[in-house]
Rosetta silent file (secondary structure, phi, psi, omega in degrees, C-alpha in Angstrom):
SEQUENCE: VSQAGSAPIAARSLRFTAMLSVINTLLRDKYKSFDELCDDYNIKESEITSKLNLIGYSYNDKLNQFK
SCORE:     score description
SCORE:     0.000 S_00000001
   1 L     0.000  138.000 -157.160   -0.113    0.017   -0.161 S_00000001
   2 E  -132.092  122.199  163.269    1.261    3.174   -0.881 S_00000001
   3 L  -109.055  179.717 -160.840   -0.124    6.882   -0.397 S_00000001
   4 L   -95.398  130.055  160.526    0.259    9.265   -2.832 S_00000001
   5 L   124.758   38.703  172.146    3.625   11.003   -3.215 S_00000001
   6 L  -124.773  167.897  134.866    5.507    7.903   -1.034 S_00000001
   7 L   -74.751  153.649 -175.315    7.122    4.458   -1.229 S_00000001
   8 E   -61.261  177.017 -179.043    5.121    1.932   -0.189 S_00000001
   9 H   -68.639  -54.686  165.317    5.389    1.280    2.907 S_00000001
  10 H   -24.744  -92.782 -161.819    7.817   -1.733    3.210 S_00000001
  11 H   -35.098  -48.473  154.171   10.482    0.207    1.085 S_00000001
  12 H   -38.409  -47.268  174.726   10.042    2.862    3.866 S_00000001
  13 H   -46.588  -89.983  145.631   10.164    0.842    6.560 S_00000001
  14 H    42.717 -118.121  167.066   13.139   -0.351    4.325 S_00000001
  15 H   -13.119 -107.625 -122.144   14.492    2.918    4.125 S_00000001
  16 H   -70.031  -33.455  176.738   14.222    3.893    7.754 S_00000001
  17 H   -50.583  -76.845  179.203   15.564    1.003    8.838 S_00000001
  18 H   -90.721    6.470  116.783   18.675    1.316    7.694 S_00000001
  19 H   -14.287 -103.526 -179.881   18.668    4.574    8.423 S_00000001
  20 H   -74.580    9.008  143.585   19.088    3.944   11.846 S_00000001
  21 H   -64.319  -20.421  165.040   22.106    1.617   11.549 S_00000001
  22 H   -62.348  -23.811  176.787   23.550    4.412   10.406 S_00000001
  23 H   -96.458  -40.202 -175.228   22.691    6.691   13.700 S_00000001
  24 H   -84.940  -24.701  175.896   23.991    4.218   16.209 S_00000001
  25 H   -64.849  -12.250 -174.521   26.515    3.198   14.648 S_00000001
  26 H   -47.583  -70.184 -134.154   27.325    7.417   14.140 S_00000001
  27 H   -59.029  -34.601  154.249   26.421    7.421   17.371 S_00000001
  28 H   -49.328  -54.429  175.761   28.731    4.433   18.884 S_00000001
  29 H   -25.134  -85.517 -141.369   31.342    5.807   16.888 S_00000001
  30 L  -127.171  -53.811 -175.171   32.248    8.827   16.403 S_00000001
  31 L  -109.082  144.664 -170.058   29.399   11.257   18.399 S_00000001
  32 L   -73.498  -33.897  170.768   28.946   11.975   22.276 S_00000001
  33 L  -163.837  163.191  162.268   25.148   12.738   21.988 S_00000001
  34 L    -2.555  -86.422 -179.443   22.272   13.066   19.155 S_00000001
  35 L   -61.748  -18.619  147.778   22.575   16.126   19.209 S_00000001
  36 H   -75.762  -94.041 -178.198   26.423   16.785   18.335 S_00000001
  37 H    61.099  -96.157  154.223   25.221   14.867   15.527 S_00000001
  38 H   -87.639  -38.758 -165.117   23.064   16.864   14.067 S_00000001
  39 H   -47.953  -34.850  162.655   24.680   20.035   14.725 S_00000001
  40 L   -45.256  -57.656  175.246   27.545   17.758   12.422 S_00000001
  41 L  -103.151   -3.225  155.649   25.396   17.587    9.668 S_00000001
  42 L    86.950   34.225 -175.826   23.212   20.485    9.956 S_00000001
  43 L  -101.921  149.927 -177.512   19.857   18.283   10.267 S_00000001
  44 L   -51.420 -156.366  156.655   16.944   19.501   12.525 S_00000001
  45 L   -86.244  -52.167 -150.230   16.779   16.453   15.197 S_00000001
  46 H   -56.218  -13.511 -174.264   13.157   16.581   15.070 S_00000001
  47 H   -89.800  -11.611  161.975   13.830   15.175   10.618 S_00000001
  48 H   -83.308  -75.751 -130.843   15.672   11.849   12.438 S_00000001
  49 H   -35.868  -30.680 -163.692   13.707   11.659   14.973 S_00000001
  50 L   -74.771  -58.797 -175.483    9.584   11.440   13.280 S_00000001
  51 L   -35.410  -35.970  149.275   11.093    8.900   10.971 S_00000001
  52 L   -73.536    9.565 -162.254   12.241    6.704   13.500 S_00000001
  53 L  -125.472  -41.623 -168.503    9.390    6.902   15.828 S_00000001
  54 L   -73.045    4.204 -173.174    7.091    5.691   12.435 S_00000001
  55 L  -137.775  -48.477  115.288    8.884    2.152   12.689 S_00000001
  56 L  -164.315   -6.184 -160.961    9.155    2.330   16.594 S_00000001
  57 L   -76.873  174.356  157.235   12.343    3.500   17.573 S_00000001
  58 L   179.760  152.136  179.272   13.249    6.614   19.649 S_00000001
  59 E  -116.542  166.154 -157.244   16.100    7.753   21.515 S_00000001
  60 E   -88.308  113.358  176.744   17.816    7.051   24.783 S_00000001
  61 L   -78.228  -36.677 -148.989   20.278    9.654   25.832 S_00000001
  62 L   -78.859  -60.197 -173.160   21.198    7.871   28.783 S_00000001
  63 L   -80.061  -11.291  173.854   22.355    4.714   26.198 S_00000001
  64 L    86.881  -15.826 -179.746   23.136    7.187   23.209 S_00000001
  65 E  -133.850 -164.223 -149.980   21.132    5.301   20.703 S_00000001
  66 E  -126.975  104.779 -151.444   17.458    4.758   18.897 S_00000001
  67 L  -131.554    0.000    0.000   16.616    1.851   20.921 S_00000001
């Protein structure tokens, strides 16, 4: 099922899962916080969190990762 102007849900979920993997790897290996990562890439935190929330993940600042 696809929404007007968007990728099918399965394809979008796959992209968001790949993004989750990349973000968590960067947080583990390079950044002390999600805020620092977003500043470095000049991206709003909400642009990432809104997508990862769709697949059931939210940022845990104590662990510095999305879970």
